Amino acid sequence: MELKINLPENVKYLINKLTNSGYKAYAVGGCIRDSIMGLEPNDWDICTSAEPDMIVSVLGLPTIIKNGLRHGTVTVRFNGESYEITTFRTDGVYSDNRRPESVTFVTDVREDLSRRDFTVNALAYNETDGLIDCFGGLDDIKNRMIRCVGDPDKRFAEDGLRLMRAVRFASCLGFEIEEKTAQSIHNNRELLKNISAERITSELIKLLCGRNSEKILTDYPDLIGVFIPEILPMVGFSQQNPHHCYDVWIHTVKAVSFIEREPLLRIAALFHDIGKPDCFTADEHGTGHFHGHPKRSAELARDIMTRLRLDNKTIDDSEVLIKLHDLRPPAKDKNVRRLLSKTGKELFPKLLSLKKADALAQSSYMRAEKLRYIEQLRKVYEKVISSGDAYELKMLDINGKDLISSGMRPGKDMGSVLNELLSRVIEGELPNEKQTLLKAAQEIRNSLS
Ligand code: ATP
Ligand code: MG
């Protein structure tokens, strides 16, 4: 059966324009893979026998040139979209496991496909020639298999990022990794040391959010451990506690797979117990405890996330989630307000997500109670939010200006007074009402001086 791929009109136009000027042109790579799988491609890349200056002059479109003409990638803007158009090329020598020193333009698409990472990505298509598949990519898509084009050891040595791309594709597409490729990933894992944190992190986040992250994290802690060595002590670390039926790493992997597929949550789940091995004690019955592990996990996580060059908001938010993940105060208004003062409104439901994923990744002992408790917290949260209870300074019915008009001098005491007022309002000891708060402020001030 002839395989038919629906190319978008823009892509057809660009391919036709190049073809009409006597060049070969194809849609290539991930977009073909995704189309065959019935998925919506992220972007449509084009490859062509035209060299960069000819791409520019034949298309006559606004153009951005990436990595210089020498490397052969031209980005064109067309109908409000960007398309990467790359000249057929083979890569020269890789001396640093990162980038080829030079590229050579070639005229045959097959040669271009041979430099691509995995068979499922080494596919090209146009309406005249149909699918160009010289490495069995179509079969591998059908068999759901990630396999290097050519010798895995060589291909990973050329570019260490491919190690992460392999596990990322396996996780996101739900594919297996072919045996030789898998073995080579384990053997060559240290090559990741040559790759920048930014590039690794972007693959890691996709991997974590993939549908098959559970299998990949279970099978490849050694690979992740090359750039996050802090996870390695979790692997095989027995918890010796009735609440747990998995070692710390498998518990972590399960928590990641139970939580929503959103980067912040998946990252927080990955690191929520990373401090456990440092905090282990066994009591006289031989039961394991991990006192202080949320704080230790949060510290380690901040270090790791900074090193991974994650953005500050993700770092700050996951630190809060990790620190609070194991608190279990009674589901009362004031306890929820106290938690809200640390998380804010948006992050609180994410804390509940983490607590839930954590509970689901534990043994079945008391699981129903744990889940019921989390739902109680959620109800109280909704009530507290809808009744407008104050849980942060800006929600107090009084501010610094009010204190100044009542005769207080600006200074650091004023901050202490406001915080004390807030804490009494949160505890339900004071109503959030201006006159009462002003009076209480006087008393607090007197007690400070
Ligand atoms: P997605 O866009 O869904 O992340 P993709 O397969 O399109 O997946 P891109 O990073 O957009 O991935 O790369 C486009 C194509 O370029 C790939 O399909 C592959 O053929 C090739 N490619 C990308 N990175 C590499 C690499 N490091 N080594 C070899 N080939 C690569
Ligand atoms: Mg792509």
XYZ file of C-alpha atoms and ligand atoms in Angstrom:
481
model
C 0.000 0.000 0.000
C 1.300 3.407 -0.976
C 1.863 5.538 2.107
C 0.226 8.937 1.861
C 1.172 11.790 4.154
C -0.817 14.995 4.209
C 1.728 17.756 3.847
C 0.524 21.192 4.951
C -0.050 23.622 2.049
C 2.905 25.785 3.102
C 5.234 22.792 3.059
C 3.946 21.678 -0.340
C 4.559 25.179 -1.671
C 8.150 25.295 -0.397
C 8.942 21.809 -1.718
C 7.369 22.588 -5.121
C 9.209 25.852 -5.446
C 12.561 24.121 -4.874
C 11.610 21.191 -7.103
C 10.519 23.483 -9.941
C 13.968 25.069 -9.877
C 15.536 21.659 -10.444
C 16.371 20.676 -6.848
C 15.262 17.724 -4.761
C 13.271 18.593 -1.647
C 11.507 16.573 1.064
C 9.809 16.970 4.399
C 12.074 15.100 6.791
C 12.587 13.755 10.298
C 10.181 14.040 13.205
C 7.297 15.420 11.146
C 7.223 12.294 8.986
C 7.524 10.035 12.027
C 4.677 11.853 13.773
C 2.457 11.900 10.660
C 2.838 8.141 10.198
C 1.889 7.683 13.836
C -1.163 9.902 13.431
C 0.297 12.566 15.731
C 0.392 16.307 15.094
C 4.039 17.239 14.280
C 5.690 20.002 16.346
C 7.258 21.492 13.262
C 7.848 20.618 9.620
C 11.498 20.469 8.580
C 12.551 20.393 4.959
C 15.740 19.052 3.411
C 16.919 19.815 -0.098
C 19.758 19.375 -2.571
C 19.863 23.180 -3.002
C 22.765 24.837 -1.209
C 21.933 27.604 1.284
C 22.484 30.595 -1.034
C 20.259 28.904 -3.627
C 17.547 28.205 -1.031
C 17.572 31.909 -0.257
C 17.440 33.054 -3.863
C 14.955 30.443 -5.145
C 12.446 31.060 -2.346
C 12.876 34.833 -2.099
C 11.451 34.799 1.448
C 12.536 36.552 4.653
C 15.345 34.395 5.959
C 17.292 33.765 9.138
C 20.545 31.901 8.786
C 21.462 29.680 11.713
C 25.001 28.507 12.408
C 26.178 30.230 9.231
C 25.664 29.202 5.614
C 28.491 26.703 5.979
C 26.325 24.388 8.092
C 23.503 24.499 5.641
C 20.434 25.433 7.668
C 18.244 28.294 6.537
C 15.108 29.298 8.427
C 12.483 30.954 6.235
C 9.366 32.832 7.314
C 6.325 31.992 5.237
C 2.660 32.832 5.939
C 3.460 33.614 9.543
C 5.316 30.317 10.153
C 9.005 29.406 10.357
C 10.470 26.485 8.445
C 13.972 25.074 8.750
C 15.351 24.132 5.371
C 18.611 22.195 5.444
C 20.870 21.250 2.573
C 21.487 17.475 2.247
C 24.716 16.943 4.114
C 26.938 14.480 5.829
C 28.789 15.371 8.983
C 32.571 15.550 9.131
C 34.680 14.456 12.075
C 33.272 14.821 15.592
C 36.240 15.529 17.833
C 34.352 16.671 20.939
C 31.318 14.341 21.078
C 29.172 17.393 20.410
C 29.338 18.961 16.984
C 30.899 18.002 13.688
C 33.929 20.077 12.758
C 32.646 20.484 9.245
C 29.772 19.377 7.090
C 29.848 18.282 3.473
C 26.939 19.005 1.184
C 25.765 15.998 -0.796
C 23.245 15.510 -3.585
C 21.533 12.309 -2.456
C 18.865 12.413 0.251
C 19.910 8.900 1.307
C 23.267 10.148 2.451
C 21.561 12.890 4.440
C 19.295 10.344 6.115
C 22.323 8.291 7.156
C 23.586 11.084 9.449
C 20.303 11.234 11.381
C 20.036 9.781 14.856
C 17.355 7.081 14.885
C 15.707 5.043 12.142
C 12.283 6.478 13.014
C 13.717 9.964 12.395
C 15.583 9.001 9.216
C 12.562 9.322 6.973
C 11.902 11.754 4.139
C 8.787 12.271 2.062
C 7.514 14.234 -0.896
C 4.545 13.667 -3.181
C 6.653 12.682 -6.197
C 8.964 10.115 -4.600
C 6.772 9.013 -1.671
C 8.497 7.777 1.476
C 12.285 7.456 1.456
C 13.104 4.881 4.109
C 16.559 3.307 3.813
C 17.031 2.148 7.419
C 13.777 0.402 8.221
C 12.248 3.400 9.989
C 8.703 2.535 8.964
C 9.009 -0.989 10.400
C 10.515 0.421 13.582
C 7.585 2.819 13.941
C 5.200 -0.122 13.483
C 7.156 -2.168 16.037
C 7.510 0.859 18.295
C 11.278 0.700 18.454
C 14.058 3.275 18.888
C 17.142 2.096 17.011
C 20.251 4.031 16.005
C 20.996 4.513 12.346
C 24.210 2.493 11.978
C 26.517 1.490 14.822
C 25.176 2.829 18.145
C 28.615 3.195 19.781
C 29.820 5.339 16.899
C 26.662 7.412 16.702
C 26.647 8.211 20.434
C 30.373 9.009 20.332
C 29.686 11.544 17.570
C 27.082 13.367 19.614
C 26.456 12.530 23.266
C 23.108 14.338 23.300
C 21.721 11.406 21.296
C 21.866 9.329 24.507
C 19.234 11.604 26.018
C 17.299 11.885 22.758
C 16.987 8.087 22.622
C 15.456 7.792 26.092
C 13.356 10.920 25.536
C 11.817 9.529 22.330
C 11.239 6.160 24.010
C 9.456 7.892 26.890
C 7.390 10.318 24.807
C 6.421 7.909 22.037
C 6.030 4.890 24.295
C 8.648 2.934 22.291
C 11.083 0.242 23.374
C 14.777 0.780 22.855
C 16.326 -1.876 20.641
C 18.761 -4.102 22.516
C 22.076 -3.042 20.970
C 21.094 0.612 21.166
C 20.050 0.153 24.811
C 23.304 -1.585 25.733
C 25.267 1.142 24.013
C 23.420 3.854 25.971
C 24.468 2.212 29.251
C 28.047 1.693 28.070
C 28.499 5.194 26.701
C 26.605 7.143 29.353
C 29.664 9.138 30.443
C 29.624 10.905 27.070
C 26.859 13.087 28.513
C 29.601 14.868 30.441
C 30.505 16.673 27.210
C 27.013 18.077 26.730
C 25.776 21.407 28.064
C 23.307 21.476 30.958
C 20.714 23.382 28.913
C 20.545 20.758 26.167
C 20.373 17.873 28.651
C 17.703 19.594 30.734
C 15.452 20.228 27.783
C 15.543 16.498 26.940
C 15.115 15.512 30.605
C 11.937 17.561 30.971
C 10.423 15.990 27.862
C 11.443 12.550 29.118
C 9.821 13.178 32.509
C 6.593 14.329 30.865
C 6.495 11.378 28.472
C 3.889 8.638 28.725
C 6.521 5.971 29.316
C 8.653 7.810 31.847
C 8.125 5.035 34.380
C 9.863 2.428 32.252
C 12.699 4.707 31.195
C 13.454 5.994 34.699
C 13.343 2.423 36.001
C 15.785 1.208 33.354
C 18.176 4.178 33.099
C 19.054 5.631 36.526
C 22.709 5.119 35.544
C 22.281 7.517 32.607
C 20.418 10.162 34.611
C 22.989 9.643 37.370
C 25.752 10.966 35.101
C 24.395 14.496 35.448
C 22.371 14.023 38.669
C 24.639 11.748 40.750
C 22.459 12.573 43.785
C 19.824 10.109 42.531
C 22.196 7.135 42.664
C 21.975 6.500 46.436
C 18.170 6.195 46.038
C 18.541 3.199 43.747
C 17.976 0.034 45.747
C 17.674 1.947 49.045
C 15.286 -0.154 51.117
C 12.760 1.798 53.209
C 11.969 -0.859 55.855
C 8.638 0.725 56.632
C 5.041 -0.575 56.326
C 4.055 2.516 54.330
C 6.456 1.505 51.598
C 6.761 -1.469 49.293
C 9.423 -0.107 46.937
C 12.969 1.134 47.344
C 13.385 4.926 47.302
C 14.135 5.084 43.573
C 11.214 2.935 42.426
C 8.923 4.835 44.790
C 10.186 8.041 43.147
C 9.667 6.665 39.640
C 6.097 5.661 40.513
C 5.386 9.072 42.060
C 6.601 10.720 38.826
C 4.315 8.505 36.774
C 1.273 9.160 38.986
C 1.539 12.951 38.911
C 0.128 15.142 36.121
C 2.352 15.488 33.057
C 3.479 19.023 33.767
C 7.198 19.948 34.058
C 7.024 21.549 37.535
C 5.108 18.618 39.029
C 7.224 15.949 37.389
C 10.418 17.667 38.560
C 9.096 18.068 42.095
C 8.125 14.379 42.157
C 11.558 13.351 40.866
C 13.298 15.164 43.718
C 10.749 14.929 46.555
C 12.568 12.127 48.383
C 16.102 12.625 47.073
C 17.285 13.518 50.595
C 15.993 10.251 52.086
C 19.224 8.236 51.946
C 20.979 10.997 53.949
C 18.272 10.930 56.649
C 17.776 7.212 57.270
C 17.583 5.828 60.799
C 16.225 2.485 62.013
C 14.398 2.295 65.342
C 14.630 -0.537 67.887
C 12.104 -2.590 65.890
C 14.169 -2.220 62.738
C 11.614 0.109 61.159
C 13.135 2.741 58.870
C 12.539 6.473 59.369
C 13.660 9.492 57.376
C 13.272 12.414 59.774
C 13.994 15.758 58.139
C 14.058 14.358 54.609
C 11.779 17.000 53.031
C 14.181 19.768 54.030
C 17.219 17.795 52.892
C 15.482 16.911 49.609
C 14.622 20.573 49.033
C 18.245 21.609 49.575
C 19.609 18.983 47.211
C 16.908 19.774 44.661
C 17.761 23.483 44.658
C 21.423 22.687 44.007
C 20.603 20.261 41.241
C 18.040 22.506 39.564
C 20.451 25.441 39.614
C 23.093 23.268 38.001
C 20.547 22.105 35.407
C 19.859 25.790 34.626
C 16.147 25.512 35.285
C 14.309 28.842 35.489
C 13.979 30.537 38.892
C 10.222 30.083 39.175
C 10.454 26.327 38.666
C 13.289 26.171 41.207
C 11.417 28.234 43.818
C 8.081 26.482 43.342
C 9.461 22.963 43.418
C 11.494 23.799 46.498
C 8.285 24.838 48.298
C 6.432 21.716 47.138
C 9.249 19.412 48.223
C 9.622 21.066 51.620
C 5.902 20.741 52.364
C 5.110 17.411 50.718
C 5.168 15.333 53.903
C 3.231 17.643 56.271
C -0.050 16.197 57.505
C -1.792 18.745 59.719
C -5.475 18.109 60.545
C -7.682 19.371 57.707
C -8.759 22.568 59.479
C -9.173 26.064 58.112
C -6.279 27.511 60.074
C -3.873 24.769 58.987
C -4.793 25.265 55.365
C -4.343 29.034 55.739
C -0.915 28.371 57.244
C 0.045 26.187 54.295
C -1.380 28.765 51.891
C 0.868 31.406 53.431
C 3.792 29.311 52.149
C 2.426 28.181 48.797
C 0.011 30.875 47.653
C -3.231 30.077 45.900
C -1.853 28.620 42.645
C 0.691 26.272 44.162
C -1.573 24.752 46.805
C -3.439 22.373 44.449
C -0.054 21.308 43.094
C 1.000 20.414 46.624
C -2.094 18.222 46.810
C -1.085 16.615 43.497
C 2.341 15.808 44.897
C 0.876 14.411 48.108
C -1.514 12.262 46.137
C 1.148 10.909 43.766
C 3.357 10.220 46.786
C 0.554 8.271 48.512
C -0.254 6.280 45.374
C 3.417 5.315 45.070
C 3.479 3.849 48.576
C 2.247 0.457 49.825
C -1.511 -0.056 50.080
C -1.271 0.254 53.873
C -3.644 3.091 54.899
C -3.815 4.289 51.304
C -7.559 4.927 51.379
C -7.177 7.072 54.516
C -4.306 9.024 52.959
C -6.332 9.769 49.834
C -9.392 10.712 51.857
C -7.303 13.124 53.902
C -5.967 14.813 50.761
C -9.533 15.297 49.511
C -10.468 16.836 52.871
C -7.588 19.277 52.519
C -8.865 20.135 49.041
C -12.363 20.878 50.334
C -11.041 23.080 53.107
C -8.796 24.865 50.599
C -11.791 25.607 48.380
C -13.743 26.897 51.358
C -10.882 29.097 52.588
C -10.367 30.564 49.114
C -14.047 31.227 48.477
C -14.606 32.830 51.863
C -11.728 35.254 51.207
C -9.775 34.380 54.388
C -6.463 36.229 54.649
C -3.298 34.152 54.380
C -0.797 36.692 53.051
C 0.185 40.247 54.024
C -1.507 41.931 51.119
C -4.830 40.398 52.166
C -4.727 41.940 55.654
C -7.259 44.704 56.272
C -4.379 46.891 57.422
C -1.061 47.944 55.872
C 2.075 49.954 56.650
C 0.351 53.233 55.809
C -2.404 52.549 58.323
C 0.204 51.889 60.994
C 2.008 55.155 60.161
C -1.243 57.154 60.382
C -1.825 55.598 63.766
C 1.464 57.066 64.925
C 3.925 54.269 64.324
C 7.326 55.153 62.897
C 8.388 53.353 59.713
C 11.136 50.792 60.301
C 11.800 47.148 60.685
C 9.460 46.787 63.677
C 6.581 47.592 61.377
C 7.246 44.470 59.326
C 7.357 42.376 62.495
C 4.079 43.873 63.674
C 2.341 43.156 60.363
C 3.657 39.586 60.298
C 2.494 38.984 63.834
C -0.963 40.344 62.937
C -1.116 38.072 59.904
C -0.127 35.063 61.917
C -2.888 35.780 64.478
C -5.426 36.186 61.701
C -4.298 32.919 60.124
C -4.604 31.157 63.488
C -8.116 32.570 63.900
C -7.126 34.539 67.002
C -8.052 37.883 65.431
C -10.691 38.846 62.857
C -9.328 40.461 59.696
C -10.881 43.809 60.540
C -9.116 47.152 60.546
C -10.074 48.596 63.951
C -9.329 45.370 65.812
C -6.050 44.997 63.970
C -5.007 48.602 64.789
C -5.674 47.988 68.453
C -3.751 44.716 68.432
C -0.901 46.469 66.599
C -0.516 48.886 69.521
C -0.225 46.016 71.979
C 2.272 44.116 69.852
C 4.349 47.289 69.441
C 4.397 47.913 73.168
C 5.463 44.351 73.831
C 8.324 44.742 71.314
C 9.732 47.913 72.964
P 10.545 16.748 18.021
O 10.479 17.943 17.140
O 9.263 16.057 18.269
O 11.315 17.002 19.269
P 12.247 15.694 15.978
O 12.575 14.299 15.578
O 11.614 16.570 14.957
O 11.388 15.604 17.288
P 14.276 17.705 16.129
O 15.203 18.017 17.241
O 13.266 18.704 15.710
O 13.584 16.334 16.503
O 15.203 17.319 14.899
C 14.704 17.125 13.578
C 15.409 15.935 12.907
O 16.819 16.197 12.830
C 15.307 14.637 13.688
O 14.114 13.947 13.376
C 16.537 13.910 13.214
O 16.326 13.370 11.920
C 17.561 15.007 13.075
N 18.350 15.224 14.312
C 18.078 16.120 15.293
N 19.009 16.088 16.259
C 19.910 15.162 15.879
C 21.122 14.676 16.445
N 21.567 15.130 17.613
N 21.780 13.730 15.740
C 21.329 13.257 14.552
N 20.192 13.671 13.990
C 19.483 14.616 14.627
Mg 11.139 18.586 15.151
